XYZ file of C-alpha atoms in Angstrom:
584
model
C 48.065 26.573 62.376
C 50.635 26.966 59.307
C 53.889 24.907 59.187
C 55.446 27.610 60.655
C 53.707 28.306 63.591
C 53.988 24.263 64.071
C 57.793 24.722 63.658
C 58.028 27.403 66.317
C 56.222 25.878 68.819
C 58.296 22.603 68.237
C 61.567 24.544 68.701
C 60.148 26.221 71.880
C 59.077 22.596 73.350
C 62.561 21.177 72.368
C 64.365 24.181 74.352
C 62.410 23.435 77.033
C 63.502 20.276 77.382
C 66.995 21.255 77.189
C 66.311 23.715 80.373
C 64.940 20.959 81.712
C 67.578 18.373 81.302
C 70.108 20.941 82.593
C 68.427 21.257 85.822
C 68.657 17.611 86.478
C 72.241 17.286 85.473
C 73.118 19.730 88.144
C 70.933 18.527 91.034
C 72.863 20.074 94.151
C 73.034 23.480 92.467
C 69.275 23.176 91.624
C 68.185 22.368 94.956
C 70.722 24.906 96.672
C 69.456 27.844 94.453
C 65.598 26.819 94.718
C 65.876 26.464 98.065
C 67.294 30.199 98.795
C 64.298 31.306 96.603
C 61.902 29.299 98.349
C 63.334 30.606 101.506
C 62.939 34.303 100.368
C 59.328 34.106 98.863
C 58.265 32.348 102.065
C 59.913 35.154 104.205
C 58.180 37.572 102.176
C 54.600 35.840 102.344
C 54.848 35.963 106.012
C 56.102 39.263 106.765
C 53.779 40.845 104.224
C 50.949 38.746 105.928
C 51.749 39.367 109.736
C 52.422 43.458 108.796
C 48.887 43.503 106.775
C 47.220 41.623 109.726
C 48.799 44.482 112.291
C 47.671 47.502 110.187
C 44.065 46.221 109.736
C 43.621 45.228 113.404
C 45.044 48.682 114.201
C 42.548 50.274 111.915
C 39.829 48.365 113.355
C 41.116 48.949 117.084
C 41.123 52.923 116.261
C 37.506 52.560 114.979
C 35.900 50.185 117.573
C 37.949 51.256 120.479
C 38.889 54.535 119.933
C 36.830 57.159 117.809
C 34.231 55.395 115.882
C 33.807 55.534 112.240
C 33.288 59.693 112.429
C 32.487 62.704 114.714
C 30.645 65.706 114.365
C 32.017 68.533 115.754
C 32.806 72.543 115.289
C 35.179 73.069 112.566
C 37.476 75.211 114.460
C 37.814 72.191 116.727
C 39.082 69.703 113.823
C 41.324 72.790 112.886
C 42.926 72.824 116.859
C 42.288 69.132 117.445
C 45.642 68.929 118.968
C 45.280 70.973 121.315
C 41.853 69.845 122.501
C 40.214 73.101 122.729
C 37.154 72.324 125.102
C 35.719 75.938 124.566
C 34.599 74.506 120.873
C 31.504 72.917 121.766
C 28.079 72.723 121.009
C 24.234 72.308 122.661
C 21.236 70.476 121.342
C 22.967 67.563 120.813
C 19.993 65.485 121.257
C 18.438 66.577 118.316
C 21.510 65.337 115.933
C 21.409 62.357 117.642
C 17.816 61.762 116.759
C 18.480 62.763 113.308
C 20.904 59.921 112.973
C 19.150 57.700 114.948
C 16.246 57.707 111.973
C 18.790 57.224 109.241
C 20.029 54.382 110.681
C 23.206 55.417 112.457
C 24.406 54.722 116.488
C 25.733 58.052 117.924
C 27.265 58.814 121.493
C 28.033 62.357 123.355
C 31.347 63.216 124.637
C 32.898 65.936 126.260
C 36.535 65.692 126.453
C 38.948 67.878 128.337
C 42.482 67.572 129.748
C 43.577 67.744 133.182
C 45.637 66.236 136.230
C 44.186 63.454 138.404
C 45.829 63.168 141.994
C 45.485 60.026 144.299
C 47.070 59.229 147.410
C 49.941 58.254 145.745
C 50.742 60.363 143.270
C 49.336 62.633 140.216
C 49.187 61.991 136.312
C 48.087 63.838 133.420
C 44.972 62.675 132.045
C 42.953 63.231 128.946
C 39.437 62.931 130.293
C 36.178 61.539 128.443
C 32.534 62.587 129.792
C 30.094 60.028 128.113
C 26.750 58.611 128.165
C 27.287 55.159 129.540
C 24.619 53.716 127.499
C 24.991 55.675 124.400
C 28.723 54.805 124.490
C 28.466 51.368 124.616
C 26.187 51.593 121.493
C 28.623 52.989 119.821
C 32.483 52.038 121.155
C 33.366 48.239 122.325
C 35.507 49.335 124.774
C 32.654 49.446 127.572
C 32.592 46.110 128.428
C 36.595 45.692 128.902
C 36.603 46.427 132.080
C 39.273 44.489 134.379
C 38.109 45.156 137.741
C 35.142 47.005 139.314
C 32.771 48.270 136.802
C 32.226 51.205 134.127
C 30.929 54.482 136.264
C 26.948 55.139 136.355
C 24.943 58.218 135.331
C 24.435 60.480 138.686
C 27.654 58.959 140.380
C 30.650 60.851 141.086
C 32.979 58.168 139.475
C 35.196 57.424 136.874
C 37.078 54.171 134.708
C 40.439 54.480 134.469
C 42.798 53.040 131.721
C 45.514 50.656 132.846
C 48.356 52.567 132.548
C 46.915 55.836 134.867
C 45.650 53.197 137.223
C 49.386 51.614 137.906
C 50.678 55.247 137.776
C 48.295 56.578 140.790
C 48.292 53.179 142.167
C 44.399 52.992 142.358
C 42.395 49.869 141.828
C 43.719 46.249 141.966
C 47.690 46.045 141.389
C 48.253 43.448 138.648
C 51.934 42.900 138.616
C 53.090 44.220 141.811
C 56.400 43.742 143.760
C 56.344 42.122 146.564
C 57.203 44.727 148.878
C 54.708 47.070 147.575
C 51.974 44.020 148.040
C 53.232 43.726 151.018
C 52.665 47.556 151.692
C 49.235 47.668 150.309
C 48.080 44.408 152.532
C 49.039 46.300 155.689
C 47.337 49.636 154.642
C 43.775 47.717 153.949
C 43.923 44.391 155.665
C 42.123 44.536 159.205
C 42.841 40.947 160.134
C 45.131 37.797 159.501
C 42.120 36.167 157.246
C 42.147 39.308 154.972
C 45.784 39.302 154.464
C 46.025 35.468 153.495
C 43.081 35.665 151.173
C 44.810 38.888 149.361
C 48.212 36.705 149.093
C 46.269 33.824 147.901
C 45.411 35.821 144.516
C 48.788 36.415 143.575
C 51.803 34.052 142.105
C 55.436 34.758 142.619
C 56.671 35.427 138.922
C 59.150 32.769 138.211
C 62.345 32.408 135.921
C 64.518 35.307 134.329
C 63.377 38.777 133.706
C 62.789 39.535 130.240
C 64.746 42.002 128.928
C 61.968 44.696 128.271
C 61.010 44.899 131.551
C 62.015 48.486 132.573
C 61.508 47.946 136.417
C 63.462 44.645 136.334
C 66.376 46.529 138.457
C 63.759 46.843 141.507
C 63.970 43.182 141.716
C 65.867 41.523 144.341
C 65.816 38.227 146.282
C 62.605 38.488 148.579
C 61.121 41.327 146.204
C 60.587 39.395 143.357
C 57.293 40.597 140.990
C 54.113 39.081 142.174
C 51.715 38.245 139.340
C 47.826 38.323 139.973
C 45.862 35.057 139.050
C 44.567 34.795 135.937
C 42.020 32.460 137.303
C 40.836 34.200 140.429
C 36.945 34.127 140.627
C 35.214 37.414 139.957
C 33.593 37.179 143.424
C 37.253 37.200 145.144
C 37.788 40.105 142.770
C 35.054 41.962 143.945
C 35.789 41.270 147.444
C 39.532 42.425 147.061
C 37.925 45.328 145.080
C 35.314 46.364 147.788
C 38.364 46.210 150.379
C 40.653 48.751 148.386
C 37.504 51.160 147.819
C 37.119 51.261 151.310
C 40.546 52.055 152.163
C 40.407 55.033 150.238
C 42.654 53.660 147.780
C 40.346 54.613 144.799
C 39.738 58.225 145.974
C 41.074 60.541 143.527
C 40.424 64.546 142.431
C 40.158 65.986 139.078
C 41.943 69.534 138.714
C 41.142 70.926 135.399
C 40.816 74.320 133.333
C 37.465 75.264 132.045
C 37.974 77.184 128.834
C 34.827 79.533 128.171
C 34.894 81.531 125.294
C 33.613 85.329 125.151
C 34.586 88.023 123.090
C 36.550 90.598 125.169
C 34.776 93.757 126.422
C 38.142 95.656 126.304
C 40.962 95.130 124.698
C 44.399 96.917 125.639
C 46.273 98.423 123.232
C 49.588 96.589 123.580
C 47.507 93.253 122.900
C 45.777 94.504 120.100
C 48.561 95.944 118.062
C 50.739 93.161 119.510
C 48.947 89.824 119.573
C 45.384 90.275 117.879
C 46.084 92.443 114.700
C 49.313 90.566 113.582
C 47.542 87.301 113.846
C 43.941 87.881 112.299
C 43.125 86.643 108.511
C 43.222 89.373 106.219
C 39.455 88.980 105.573
C 39.076 89.160 109.376
C 40.775 92.745 110.424
C 38.024 94.739 109.079
C 35.193 92.445 111.023
C 37.221 93.291 114.293
C 37.947 96.992 113.710
C 34.363 97.369 113.258
C 33.114 95.821 116.608
C 35.457 97.956 118.723
C 36.048 101.663 119.474
C 39.473 103.333 120.308
C 39.368 105.091 124.099
C 41.841 107.414 124.650
C 41.285 107.589 128.559
C 40.979 103.651 128.655
C 44.357 103.477 126.412
C 42.813 100.473 124.712
C 39.611 99.401 122.520
C 36.256 98.901 124.034
C 33.862 96.308 122.375
C 30.713 98.568 120.875
C 29.201 95.782 118.673
C 25.971 94.511 119.793
C 24.201 92.402 117.211
C 24.705 88.763 118.382
C 25.503 87.393 115.124
C 28.174 89.801 114.292
C 29.598 88.990 117.758
C 29.368 85.418 116.939
C 31.253 86.345 113.766
C 33.953 88.525 116.069
C 34.523 85.439 118.272
C 35.028 82.872 115.785
C 37.606 85.137 113.677
C 39.640 85.914 116.972
C 39.360 81.792 118.230
C 40.939 81.408 114.496
C 43.583 83.451 115.086
C 44.418 82.044 118.410
C 43.940 85.190 120.165
C 44.623 84.400 124.144
C 41.832 87.238 125.313
C 38.970 85.205 123.601
C 39.156 82.216 126.097
C 38.773 82.593 129.920
C 40.506 79.872 132.009
C 38.601 78.810 135.225
C 40.124 76.210 137.627
C 38.035 73.279 138.829
C 38.390 70.682 140.747
C 35.848 67.609 141.285
C 36.642 64.561 143.902
C 35.482 61.568 142.331
C 35.632 57.735 143.104
C 37.540 55.136 140.411
C 35.001 52.450 139.908
C 36.685 50.409 137.564
C 39.967 49.837 135.344
C 39.793 49.074 131.714
C 41.940 47.036 129.738
C 40.670 46.546 125.926
C 42.578 45.441 122.940
C 43.490 48.946 121.803
C 45.889 51.511 123.997
C 44.323 54.603 123.884
C 41.435 53.677 126.299
C 44.058 51.695 128.204
C 46.513 54.747 128.699
C 46.859 57.902 130.503
C 42.693 58.249 130.283
C 39.288 58.605 132.076
C 35.584 57.770 131.370
C 33.400 60.067 133.512
C 29.327 60.274 133.681
C 28.777 63.155 131.192
C 25.796 64.276 133.441
C 27.861 65.005 136.333
C 30.007 67.714 134.686
C 27.048 69.729 133.892
C 26.717 72.480 136.749
C 29.275 74.362 139.097
C 30.322 71.050 140.809
C 31.218 69.775 137.667
C 32.619 71.521 134.415
C 29.414 73.842 134.239
C 28.914 71.986 130.898
C 25.137 73.340 130.838
C 24.540 70.829 128.040
C 27.973 71.287 125.594
C 29.885 68.409 124.118
C 32.501 68.494 122.141
C 31.830 65.825 119.885
C 29.515 63.168 118.742
C 30.791 60.033 117.688
C 29.277 58.004 115.021
C 28.996 54.483 113.854
C 26.547 52.763 111.476
C 24.103 50.650 113.586
C 24.783 46.569 113.779
C 28.289 47.575 111.771
C 30.172 44.235 112.497
C 33.608 44.737 114.568
C 35.602 43.018 111.841
C 34.290 45.649 109.203
C 36.137 49.054 108.704
C 34.145 52.204 107.763
C 33.230 51.763 104.009
C 31.150 54.346 101.325
C 28.043 54.421 103.921
C 30.101 55.729 106.868
C 32.052 58.331 104.831
C 32.271 62.250 105.706
C 29.276 63.060 102.572
C 26.973 59.893 103.328
C 26.741 61.038 107.159
C 26.633 64.473 106.442
C 23.467 63.593 103.792
C 22.080 61.494 106.453
C 22.268 64.263 108.864
C 20.386 67.029 107.116
C 17.901 64.414 106.133
C 17.023 63.760 109.433
C 16.947 67.250 110.530
C 14.657 68.293 107.937
C 12.213 65.530 108.452
C 12.249 67.462 112.202
C 11.947 70.808 110.360
C 15.650 72.117 111.948
C 18.880 72.479 109.896
C 23.004 71.691 110.899
C 24.500 74.393 112.249
C 26.828 76.166 109.837
C 30.089 75.830 112.173
C 29.657 71.814 112.785
C 30.905 69.625 110.665
C 31.738 65.572 110.074
C 35.074 64.290 110.379
C 36.337 60.660 109.494
C 38.354 58.387 111.310
C 41.117 58.589 108.994
C 41.181 62.460 108.664
C 41.462 62.177 112.228
C 44.561 59.659 112.405
C 46.565 61.543 109.329
C 49.804 61.323 111.586
C 49.048 58.073 112.748
C 48.455 56.537 109.194
C 51.552 58.448 108.083
C 53.682 56.589 110.509
C 51.867 53.349 110.011
C 53.179 53.519 106.029
C 57.239 53.927 107.676
C 56.859 50.909 110.338
C 54.995 49.117 107.058
C 57.764 49.940 104.551
C 61.094 48.665 106.458
C 60.383 45.188 107.085
C 58.667 44.695 103.259
C 62.065 46.346 102.013
C 64.016 43.840 104.148
C 61.941 40.874 103.024
C 62.366 42.196 99.353
C 66.155 42.703 99.768
C 66.141 38.932 100.756
C 64.068 38.260 97.657
C 66.430 40.482 95.553
C 69.799 38.362 97.290
C 68.260 35.065 96.237
C 68.075 36.245 92.445
C 71.390 37.446 92.402
C 72.501 34.161 93.796
C 70.808 32.686 90.520
C 72.421 35.119 88.533
C 76.049 33.725 89.714
C 74.559 30.265 89.486
C 73.522 30.524 85.938
C 77.053 32.194 85.246
C 79.173 29.464 86.916
C 76.681 26.997 84.983
C 77.533 28.827 81.887
C 81.285 28.784 82.254
C 81.259 25.017 83.400
C 79.512 24.333 80.234
C 81.139 26.684 77.699
C 82.786 24.007 75.725
C 79.150 22.330 75.073
C 77.658 25.589 74.695
C 80.284 26.066 72.242
C 79.382 22.752 70.448
C 75.909 23.427 70.605
C 76.259 26.976 68.851
C 78.797 25.170 66.371
C 75.960 22.840 65.185
C 73.540 25.672 64.435
C 71.832 26.922 67.713
C 71.949 30.507 67.843
C 72.492 33.125 70.291
C 69.213 33.953 70.765
C 68.211 30.264 71.299
C 70.921 29.878 74.202
C 69.498 33.229 76.011
C 66.278 31.357 75.716
C 67.532 27.768 77.113
C 69.350 29.662 80.183
C 66.732 32.117 80.929
C 64.094 29.299 80.948
C 66.492 27.033 83.128
C 66.693 29.874 85.481
C 62.772 30.172 85.360
C 62.196 26.870 86.080
C 64.229 27.199 89.320
C 62.269 30.161 90.245
C 59.135 28.557 89.607
C 59.864 25.356 91.343
C 61.373 27.462 94.605
C 58.370 29.477 94.350
C 55.832 26.960 94.476
C 57.801 25.444 97.708
C 58.130 28.641 99.207
C 54.186 29.337 99.096
C 53.429 26.092 100.332
C 56.056 26.885 103.403
C 54.853 30.579 103.554
C 51.329 29.240 103.982
C 52.644 26.729 106.567
C 54.145 29.399 108.778
C 51.685 31.862 108.397
C 48.554 29.559 109.353
C 49.067 29.578 113.344
C 49.609 33.371 112.759
C 46.559 33.891 111.215
C 44.542 31.398 113.570
C 46.383 32.122 116.921
C 48.557 34.989 116.735
C 51.053 35.454 119.010
C 50.175 36.799 122.492
C 52.831 39.658 123.836
C 50.494 40.977 126.491
C 53.242 40.060 128.966
C 55.800 42.372 127.295
C 53.122 45.435 126.798
C 52.345 45.219 130.484
C 55.457 45.648 131.519
C 56.097 48.045 128.814
C 52.995 50.347 130.286
C 50.337 48.484 128.036
C 50.823 51.346 125.218
C 51.493 49.170 122.809
C 54.977 49.163 120.347
C 53.354 51.435 117.695
C 50.443 49.722 116.220
C 47.324 49.929 117.933
C 47.167 46.586 119.377
C 48.337 45.732 122.707
C 48.761 41.973 123.146
C 47.726 39.242 120.580
C 49.367 39.949 116.834
C 47.382 38.204 114.114
C 48.464 37.528 110.858
C 46.093 37.858 107.835
C 45.805 35.788 104.319
C 46.717 38.138 101.156
C 46.129 36.235 98.230
C 47.185 38.462 95.575
C 50.650 39.085 97.596
C 50.924 35.093 97.836
C 50.276 34.628 94.026
C 51.991 37.753 93.045
C 55.340 37.048 94.742
C 55.440 33.460 92.788
C 54.474 34.744 89.638
C 57.015 37.451 90.102
C 59.430 35.509 91.499
C 59.693 32.894 88.597
C 59.725 36.023 85.941
C 62.474 37.839 87.755
C 64.669 34.593 88.236
C 64.074 34.233 84.339
C 65.151 37.464 83.872
C 68.554 37.454 86.087
C 69.507 34.660 83.822
C 69.831 37.113 80.444
C 72.788 39.444 81.197
C 75.503 36.537 82.147
C 73.967 34.609 79.245
C 74.882 37.223 77.056
C 78.070 37.965 78.310
C 78.936 34.355 78.111
C 77.848 34.514 74.665
C 80.320 37.031 73.551
C 83.214 34.698 73.471
C 83.620 33.204 70.177
C 82.865 29.376 68.996
C 86.378 28.518 68.261
C 87.547 29.849 71.992
C 84.478 28.124 73.786
C 85.394 24.590 71.603
C 89.292 24.737 73.337
C 87.861 26.058 76.747
C 89.142 23.826 79.475
């Protein structure tokens, strides 16, 4: 190193000692300013860790409990997925499942449709999932989370309901009834005093003040307090209770749904042809549809003339894409079933207005006349850990390639109207909402950090004003304005560093119990309907360690604190040296 470099290093060392000595001379201001930075950094680390933990848990729940890593569906189903077009289905799903199985993927068939479920106490709109119980358990993790009863079994006309639907319909074991509700239930199902005492023994009265989030708190009066099912009730007692409810008919329900069957209409009246069909068709589909029909004057409409099956399929696809109502027939259907269990999983969707029913009972006229059709295959890599989000191996491209390889080995190919769509493609709306939910608290935390830095700027400005005479003497002795700026920036940087170190320590201390244990909000989500509070979690909210943010917040706080001293210092140094020496 040359002499100039040594001299520059020595000057920087001297300036650092001056800046450090200034901190020691003004201990109270140093402690207060560093404390503000410490709190801001700690809060930023805590909020960031908590939000990221909620986001990761929500995404895991979507994959593990709601929809798997990806779905195989018709392309038109995905385009209209919000409408749940059950007529967009496919058959021979077994060959696709076998092909995926050979390539290391588990899959489960589903038929998804909407309808209304009626019980003796009311009705509720429900999304129904026709499933193969054994295969569903291999791909989805909600199946074991049956609080009461059991998951439906093949061959039985029975369903499992989410907790929200069960409470609305008043089926299954009530977990948080009011005393009057419980007494009415006891009088309707208990045949003797022993049974009455047994049921009452399973509940405790909720003590204390009602929470503000309890939407039914207004129903609480003296003698009609909320009753809570004991968490330590034995499985044997719950089974006995369930059987009593079952025998009373409380769990008997009826499905009322519409079967949608797509078919090319034989006749289209002139009004529907001109007013509905033609304006809604894509430009490239108009000639295709026109070629399939002939106008018949005496009928006042168009008669189907096309007989080729492939051409008819293309015409039907064009009509479905256009949303033409005449291409879908609607048949009302009712199915009587029994509630076999109530699901209470870590994710809101299976716990909501949902029902799971064996796929095999929906096949014929007694069910939904499916004749082997399903709306989707839910796909997940075999033995994928629940803690892992889908990666490259579970992308649409990888799964599609694996499916084609598996089918080629069996000498068949995938139908052109089918496609694989991943969970994040399906959840675009939720991911957008998630980003909004995440932004606001992050902005608040960043604002706290900014306010502390404004405090630093103010503190430095006051320090400069108090030391105006001293600053003038140092400038008169030869210290340049540039060196004075460096001293004050170093002083602010040291403040930021001290506050950041203690802020990181405090933030990690606060975050540790949230990472290890979390906060249980199950009582609040129960009385709010069990549907969560925006994120896809229902009870335990955990934080996570975000090492880059923890380190980055400390480094950023130090750099920003140092930079915040630049402008007030430069402003103060505009005062002439002679005036500085006379300043009192």
